[in-house]
mmCIF file of C-alpha atoms in Angstrom:
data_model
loop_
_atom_site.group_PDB
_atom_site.id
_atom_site.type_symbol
_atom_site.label_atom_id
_atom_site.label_comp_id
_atom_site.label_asym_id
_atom_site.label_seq_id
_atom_site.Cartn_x
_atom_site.Cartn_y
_atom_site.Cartn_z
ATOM 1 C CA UNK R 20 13.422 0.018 22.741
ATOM 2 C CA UNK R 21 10.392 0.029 20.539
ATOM 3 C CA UNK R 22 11.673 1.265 17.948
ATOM 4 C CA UNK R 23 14.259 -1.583 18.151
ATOM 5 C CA UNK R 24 11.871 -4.151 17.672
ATOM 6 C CA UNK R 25 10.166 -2.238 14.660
ATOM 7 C CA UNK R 26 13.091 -2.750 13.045
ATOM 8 C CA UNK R 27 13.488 -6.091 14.054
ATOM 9 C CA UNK R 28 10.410 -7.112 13.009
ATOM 10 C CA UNK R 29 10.721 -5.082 9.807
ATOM 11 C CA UNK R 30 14.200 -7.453 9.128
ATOM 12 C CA UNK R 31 12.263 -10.464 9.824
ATOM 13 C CA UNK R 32 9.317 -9.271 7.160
ATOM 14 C CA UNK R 33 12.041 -8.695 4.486
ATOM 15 C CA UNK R 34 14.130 -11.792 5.364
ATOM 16 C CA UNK R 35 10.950 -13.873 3.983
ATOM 17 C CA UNK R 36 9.833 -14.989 0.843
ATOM 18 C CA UNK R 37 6.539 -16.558 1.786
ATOM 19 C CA UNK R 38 4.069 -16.404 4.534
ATOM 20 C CA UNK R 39 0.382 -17.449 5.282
ATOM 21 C CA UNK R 40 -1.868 -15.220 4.349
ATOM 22 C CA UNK R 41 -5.460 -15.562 6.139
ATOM 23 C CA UNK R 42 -8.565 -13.992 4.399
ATOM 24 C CA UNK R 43 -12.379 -13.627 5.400
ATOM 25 C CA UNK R 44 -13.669 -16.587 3.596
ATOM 26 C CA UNK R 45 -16.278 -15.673 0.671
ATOM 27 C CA UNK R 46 -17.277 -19.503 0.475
ATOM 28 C CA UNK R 47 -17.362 -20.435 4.051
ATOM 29 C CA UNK R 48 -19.552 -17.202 5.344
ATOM 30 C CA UNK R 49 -16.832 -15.596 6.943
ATOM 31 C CA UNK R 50 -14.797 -18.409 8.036
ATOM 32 C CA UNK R 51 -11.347 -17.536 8.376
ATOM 33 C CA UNK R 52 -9.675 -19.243 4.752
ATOM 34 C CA UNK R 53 -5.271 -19.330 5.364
ATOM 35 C CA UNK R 54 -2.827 -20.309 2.469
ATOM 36 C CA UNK R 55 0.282 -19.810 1.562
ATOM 37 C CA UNK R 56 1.759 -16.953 -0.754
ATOM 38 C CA UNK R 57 5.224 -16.110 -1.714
ATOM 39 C CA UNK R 58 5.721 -12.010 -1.169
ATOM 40 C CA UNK R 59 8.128 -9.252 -1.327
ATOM 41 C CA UNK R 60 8.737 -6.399 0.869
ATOM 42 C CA UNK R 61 8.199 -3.129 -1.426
ATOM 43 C CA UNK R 62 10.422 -0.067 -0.510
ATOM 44 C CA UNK R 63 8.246 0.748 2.271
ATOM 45 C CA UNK R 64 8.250 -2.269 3.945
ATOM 46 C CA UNK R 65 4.313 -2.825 2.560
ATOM 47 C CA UNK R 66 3.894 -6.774 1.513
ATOM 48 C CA UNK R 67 3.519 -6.893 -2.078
ATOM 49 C CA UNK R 68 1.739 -10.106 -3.315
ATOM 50 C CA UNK R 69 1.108 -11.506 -7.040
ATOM 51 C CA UNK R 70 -2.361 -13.186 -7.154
ATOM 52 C CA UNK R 71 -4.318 -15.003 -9.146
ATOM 53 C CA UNK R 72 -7.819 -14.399 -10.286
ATOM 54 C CA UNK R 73 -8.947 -17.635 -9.884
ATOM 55 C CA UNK R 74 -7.716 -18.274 -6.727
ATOM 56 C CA UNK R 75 -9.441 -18.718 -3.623
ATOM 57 C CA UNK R 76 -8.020 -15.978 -1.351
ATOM 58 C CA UNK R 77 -8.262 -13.454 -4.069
ATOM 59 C CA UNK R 78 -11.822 -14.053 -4.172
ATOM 60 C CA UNK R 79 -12.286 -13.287 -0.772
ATOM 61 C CA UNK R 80 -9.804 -10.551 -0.707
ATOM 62 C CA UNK R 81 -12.819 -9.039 -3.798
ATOM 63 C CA UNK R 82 -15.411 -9.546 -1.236
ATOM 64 C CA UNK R 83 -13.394 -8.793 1.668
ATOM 65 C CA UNK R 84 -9.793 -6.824 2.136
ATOM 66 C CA UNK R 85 -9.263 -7.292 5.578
ATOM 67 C CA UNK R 86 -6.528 -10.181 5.769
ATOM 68 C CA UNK R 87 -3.535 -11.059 7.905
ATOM 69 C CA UNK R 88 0.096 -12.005 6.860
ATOM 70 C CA UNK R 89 1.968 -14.621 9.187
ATOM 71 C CA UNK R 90 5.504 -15.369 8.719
ATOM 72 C CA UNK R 91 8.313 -16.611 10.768
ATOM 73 C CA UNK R 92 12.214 -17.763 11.469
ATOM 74 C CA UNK R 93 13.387 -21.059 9.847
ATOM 75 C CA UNK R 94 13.638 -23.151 12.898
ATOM 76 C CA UNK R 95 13.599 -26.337 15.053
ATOM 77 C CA UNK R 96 11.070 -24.897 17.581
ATOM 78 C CA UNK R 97 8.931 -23.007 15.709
ATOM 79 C CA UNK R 98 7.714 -21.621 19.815
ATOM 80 C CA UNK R 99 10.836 -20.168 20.320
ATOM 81 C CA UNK R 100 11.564 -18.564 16.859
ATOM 82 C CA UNK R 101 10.522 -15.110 15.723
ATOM 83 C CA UNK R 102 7.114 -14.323 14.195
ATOM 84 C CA UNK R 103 5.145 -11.558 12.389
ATOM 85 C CA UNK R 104 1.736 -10.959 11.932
ATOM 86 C CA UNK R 105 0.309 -7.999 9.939
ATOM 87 C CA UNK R 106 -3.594 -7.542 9.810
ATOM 88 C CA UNK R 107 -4.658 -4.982 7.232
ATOM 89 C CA UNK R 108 -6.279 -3.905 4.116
ATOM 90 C CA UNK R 109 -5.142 -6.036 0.954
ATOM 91 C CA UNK R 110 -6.238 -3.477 -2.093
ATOM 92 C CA UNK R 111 -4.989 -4.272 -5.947
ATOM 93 C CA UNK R 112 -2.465 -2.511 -7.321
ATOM 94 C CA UNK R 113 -3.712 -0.400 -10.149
ATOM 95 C CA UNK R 114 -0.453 0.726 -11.774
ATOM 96 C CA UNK R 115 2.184 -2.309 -11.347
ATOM 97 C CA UNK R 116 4.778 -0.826 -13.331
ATOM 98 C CA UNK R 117 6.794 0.762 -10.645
ATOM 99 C CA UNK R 118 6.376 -2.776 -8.522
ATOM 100 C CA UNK R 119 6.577 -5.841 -11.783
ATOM 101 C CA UNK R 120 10.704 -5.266 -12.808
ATOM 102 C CA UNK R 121 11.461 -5.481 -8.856
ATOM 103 C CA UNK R 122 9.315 -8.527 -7.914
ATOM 104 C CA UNK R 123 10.288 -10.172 -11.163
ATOM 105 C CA UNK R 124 14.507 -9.427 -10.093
ATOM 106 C CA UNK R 125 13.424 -11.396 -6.479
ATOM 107 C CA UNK R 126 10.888 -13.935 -8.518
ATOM 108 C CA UNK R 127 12.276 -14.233 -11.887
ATOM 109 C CA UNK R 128 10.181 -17.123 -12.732
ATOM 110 C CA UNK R 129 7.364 -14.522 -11.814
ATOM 111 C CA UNK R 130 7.298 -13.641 -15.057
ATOM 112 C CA UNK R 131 5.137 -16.611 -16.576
ATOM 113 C CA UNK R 132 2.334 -15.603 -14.306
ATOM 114 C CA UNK R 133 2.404 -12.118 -15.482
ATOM 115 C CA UNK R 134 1.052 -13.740 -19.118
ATOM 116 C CA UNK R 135 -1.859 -15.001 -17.002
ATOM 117 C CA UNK R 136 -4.422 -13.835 -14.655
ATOM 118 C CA UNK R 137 -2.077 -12.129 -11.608
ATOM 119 C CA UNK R 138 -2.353 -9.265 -10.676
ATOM 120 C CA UNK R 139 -0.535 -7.179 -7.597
ATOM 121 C CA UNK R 140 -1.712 -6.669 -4.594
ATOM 122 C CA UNK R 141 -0.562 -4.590 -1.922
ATOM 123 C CA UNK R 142 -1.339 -5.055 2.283
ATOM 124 C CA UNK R 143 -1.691 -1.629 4.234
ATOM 125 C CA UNK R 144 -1.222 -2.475 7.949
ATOM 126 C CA UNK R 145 -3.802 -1.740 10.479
ATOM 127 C CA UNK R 146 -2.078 -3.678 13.360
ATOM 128 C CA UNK R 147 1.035 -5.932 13.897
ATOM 129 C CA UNK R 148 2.210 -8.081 16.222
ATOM 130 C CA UNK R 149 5.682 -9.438 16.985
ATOM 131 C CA UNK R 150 6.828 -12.398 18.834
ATOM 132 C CA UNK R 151 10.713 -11.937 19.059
ATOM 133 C CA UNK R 152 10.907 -15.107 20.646
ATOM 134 C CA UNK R 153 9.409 -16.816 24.431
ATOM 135 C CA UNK R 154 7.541 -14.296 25.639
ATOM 136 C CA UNK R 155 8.990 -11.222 23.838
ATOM 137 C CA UNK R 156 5.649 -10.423 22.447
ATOM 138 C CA UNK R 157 4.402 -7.020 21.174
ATOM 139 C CA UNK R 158 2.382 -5.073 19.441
ATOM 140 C CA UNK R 159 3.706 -2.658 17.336
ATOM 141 C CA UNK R 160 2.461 0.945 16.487
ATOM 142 C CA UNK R 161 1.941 1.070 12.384
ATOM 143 C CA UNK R 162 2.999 4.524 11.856
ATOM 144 C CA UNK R 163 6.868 3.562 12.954
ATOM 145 C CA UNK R 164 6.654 -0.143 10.900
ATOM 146 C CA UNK R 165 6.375 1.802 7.095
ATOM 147 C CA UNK R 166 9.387 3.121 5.730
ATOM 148 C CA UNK R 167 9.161 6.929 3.733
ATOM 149 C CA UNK R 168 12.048 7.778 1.531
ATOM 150 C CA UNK R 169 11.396 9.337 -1.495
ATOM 151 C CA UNK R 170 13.336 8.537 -4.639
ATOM 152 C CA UNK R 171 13.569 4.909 -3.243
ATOM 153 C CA UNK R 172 13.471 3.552 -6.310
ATOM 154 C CA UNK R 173 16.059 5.784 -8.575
ATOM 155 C CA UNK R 174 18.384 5.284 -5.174
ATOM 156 C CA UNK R 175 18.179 1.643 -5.929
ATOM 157 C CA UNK R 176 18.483 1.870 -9.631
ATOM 158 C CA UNK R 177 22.010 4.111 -9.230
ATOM 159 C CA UNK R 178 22.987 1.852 -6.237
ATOM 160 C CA UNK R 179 22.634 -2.203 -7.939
ATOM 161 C CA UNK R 180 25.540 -1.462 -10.489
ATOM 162 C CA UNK R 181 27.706 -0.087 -8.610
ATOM 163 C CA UNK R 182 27.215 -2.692 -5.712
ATOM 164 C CA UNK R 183 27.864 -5.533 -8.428
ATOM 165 C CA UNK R 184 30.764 -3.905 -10.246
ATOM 166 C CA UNK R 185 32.551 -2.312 -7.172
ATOM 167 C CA UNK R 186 31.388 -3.876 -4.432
ATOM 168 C CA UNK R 187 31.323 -7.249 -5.800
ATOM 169 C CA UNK R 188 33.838 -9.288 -3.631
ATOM 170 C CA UNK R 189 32.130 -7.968 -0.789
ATOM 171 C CA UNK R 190 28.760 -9.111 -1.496
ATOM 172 C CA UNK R 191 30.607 -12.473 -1.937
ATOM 173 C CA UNK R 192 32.157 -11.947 1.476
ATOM 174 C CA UNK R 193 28.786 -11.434 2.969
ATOM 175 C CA UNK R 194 27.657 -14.592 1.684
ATOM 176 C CA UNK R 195 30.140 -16.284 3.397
ATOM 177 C CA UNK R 196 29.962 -14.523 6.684
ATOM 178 C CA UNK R 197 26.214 -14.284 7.041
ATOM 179 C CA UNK R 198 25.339 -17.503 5.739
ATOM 180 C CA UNK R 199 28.036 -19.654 5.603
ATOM 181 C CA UNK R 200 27.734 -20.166 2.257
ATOM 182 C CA UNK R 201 30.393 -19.849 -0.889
ATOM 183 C CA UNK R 202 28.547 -18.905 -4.177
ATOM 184 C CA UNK R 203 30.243 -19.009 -7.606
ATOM 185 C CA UNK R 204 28.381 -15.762 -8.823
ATOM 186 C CA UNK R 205 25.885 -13.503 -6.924
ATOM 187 C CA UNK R 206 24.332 -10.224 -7.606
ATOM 188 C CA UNK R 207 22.472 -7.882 -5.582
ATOM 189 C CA UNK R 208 18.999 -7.589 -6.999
ATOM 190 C CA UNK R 209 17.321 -5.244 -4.936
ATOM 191 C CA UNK R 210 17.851 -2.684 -1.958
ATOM 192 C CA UNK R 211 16.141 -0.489 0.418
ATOM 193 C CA UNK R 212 16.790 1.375 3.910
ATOM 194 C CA UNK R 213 17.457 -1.744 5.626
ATOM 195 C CA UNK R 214 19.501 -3.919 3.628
ATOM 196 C CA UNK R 215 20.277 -5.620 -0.015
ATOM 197 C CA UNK R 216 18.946 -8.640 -1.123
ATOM 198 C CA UNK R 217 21.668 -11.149 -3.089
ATOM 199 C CA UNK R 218 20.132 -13.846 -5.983
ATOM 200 C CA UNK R 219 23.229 -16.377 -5.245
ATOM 201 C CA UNK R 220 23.921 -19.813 -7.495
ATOM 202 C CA UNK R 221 20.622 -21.220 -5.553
ATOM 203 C CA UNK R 222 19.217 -19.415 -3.458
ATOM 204 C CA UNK R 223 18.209 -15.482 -2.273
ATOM 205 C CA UNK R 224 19.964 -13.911 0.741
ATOM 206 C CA UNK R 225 18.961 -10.952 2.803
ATOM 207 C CA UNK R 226 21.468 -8.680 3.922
ATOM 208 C CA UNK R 227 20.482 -5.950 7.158
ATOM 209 C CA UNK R 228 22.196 -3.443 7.550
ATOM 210 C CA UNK R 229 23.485 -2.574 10.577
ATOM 211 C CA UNK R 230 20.661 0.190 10.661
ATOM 212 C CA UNK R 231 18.023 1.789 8.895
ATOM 213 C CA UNK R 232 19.663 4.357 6.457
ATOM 214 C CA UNK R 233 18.277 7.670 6.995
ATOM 215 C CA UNK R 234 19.154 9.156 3.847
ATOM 216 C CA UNK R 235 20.997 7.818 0.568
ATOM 217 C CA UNK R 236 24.444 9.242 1.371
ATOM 218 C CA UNK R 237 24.529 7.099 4.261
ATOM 219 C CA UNK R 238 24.984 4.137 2.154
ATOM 220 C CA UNK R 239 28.780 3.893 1.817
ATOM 221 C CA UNK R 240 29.069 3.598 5.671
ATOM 222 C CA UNK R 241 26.697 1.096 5.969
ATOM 223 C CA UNK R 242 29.144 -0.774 3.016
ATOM 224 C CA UNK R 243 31.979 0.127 5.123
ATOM 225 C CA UNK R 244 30.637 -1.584 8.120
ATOM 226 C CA UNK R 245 29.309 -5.094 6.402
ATOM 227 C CA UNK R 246 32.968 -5.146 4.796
ATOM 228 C CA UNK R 247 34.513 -4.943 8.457
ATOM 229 C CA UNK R 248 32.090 -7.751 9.870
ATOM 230 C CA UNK R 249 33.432 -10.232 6.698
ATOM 231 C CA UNK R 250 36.819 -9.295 7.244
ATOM 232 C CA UNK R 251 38.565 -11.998 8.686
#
């Protein structure tokens, strides 16, 4: 059962693009500072964030890492929806060149910033909590939340082609079943253990899979399986 809602909560981490991120305010001695920054999941399931200099929270983040990461379900009742918060260590990224050509496929307007004075960032979890809705609240033990597959990123690499050239009218057929939505193009732009993401006309989808893949070859089932839940 716990394990259940890790990877719930893991879905609901990837699923965003955004969240409020809450730092130990330099300014305010200590007063908690919250804004808002768009993020992306990295293969692990760490937050990856692209930061200003000059901002606010990345001054306190240089003072102090500790930080915490809120983000929730689209929804009426914001109460009833699910929720995530991750308290840990926010600590720059000092070679971005395995993390810039993903974030930039999620964020391609990203890639003005990158001119300027952003840098990558990257939150290690000390503690998270999950609300799966009224009352369904937990805390979750960090060492299950983290994902450790090796070759991640040459697995994804081999995989987007193929998805877009083979599996292309499925992808399209996920669109439509998961989100009701009919896209003239889309193209999977990144993947990891628990799903794909899809860059549609307007928008970018998340895609679970039905469960965490344990290894690479498990991939094709996990196809199999979102291609049965589109079929009419």
């Amino acid at each position: 059962m716990a394990m259940n809602r890790t990877v719930e909560a893991r879905r609901l981490l990837r699923r965003c693009r955004s969240g409020a991120l809450a730092t130990v305010s330099k300014r305010l001695e200590g007063y908690p500072f919250a804004s808002v920054v768009p993020f992306m999941t990295h293969y692990d399931a760490h937050p990856v964030l692209l930061i200003s200099r000059l901002a606010e929270h990345t001054r306190n983040i240089s003072s102090d890492p500790r930080v915490s990461l809120m983000v929730h379900e689209p929804g009426a009742d914001v109460q009833a929806a699910a929720r995530l918060t991750i308290a840990g260590r926010c600590v720059l990224i000092d070679d971005p060149c395995s993390i810039r050509s993903r974030y930039l496929r999620l964020f391609p307007a990203a890639a003005e910033l990158l001119a300027l004075d952003f840098d990558f960032y990257r939150i290690a979890p000390v503690a998270i909590r999950y609300i799966g809705g009224f009352g369904a609240i937990h805390w979750l033990p960090v060492e299950t939340f983290a994902v450790e597959w090796p070759d991640a990123a040459e697995m994804e690499r081999a995989c987007l082609p193929r998805l877009n050239t083979e599996y292309s009218s499925m992808l399209h057929d996920c669109c439509r079943h998961f989100n009701g939505s009919l896209p003239d193009a889309c193209a999977a732009v990144a993947m990891d253990c628990d799903g794909i993401d899809i860059r549609t006309d307007d928008t970018l989808l998340r895609i679970s899979f039905g469960k965490p893949l344990a290894v690479a070859e498990d991939l094709p089932h996990a196809l199999e399986e979102l291609a049965t839940q589109c079929r009419p």
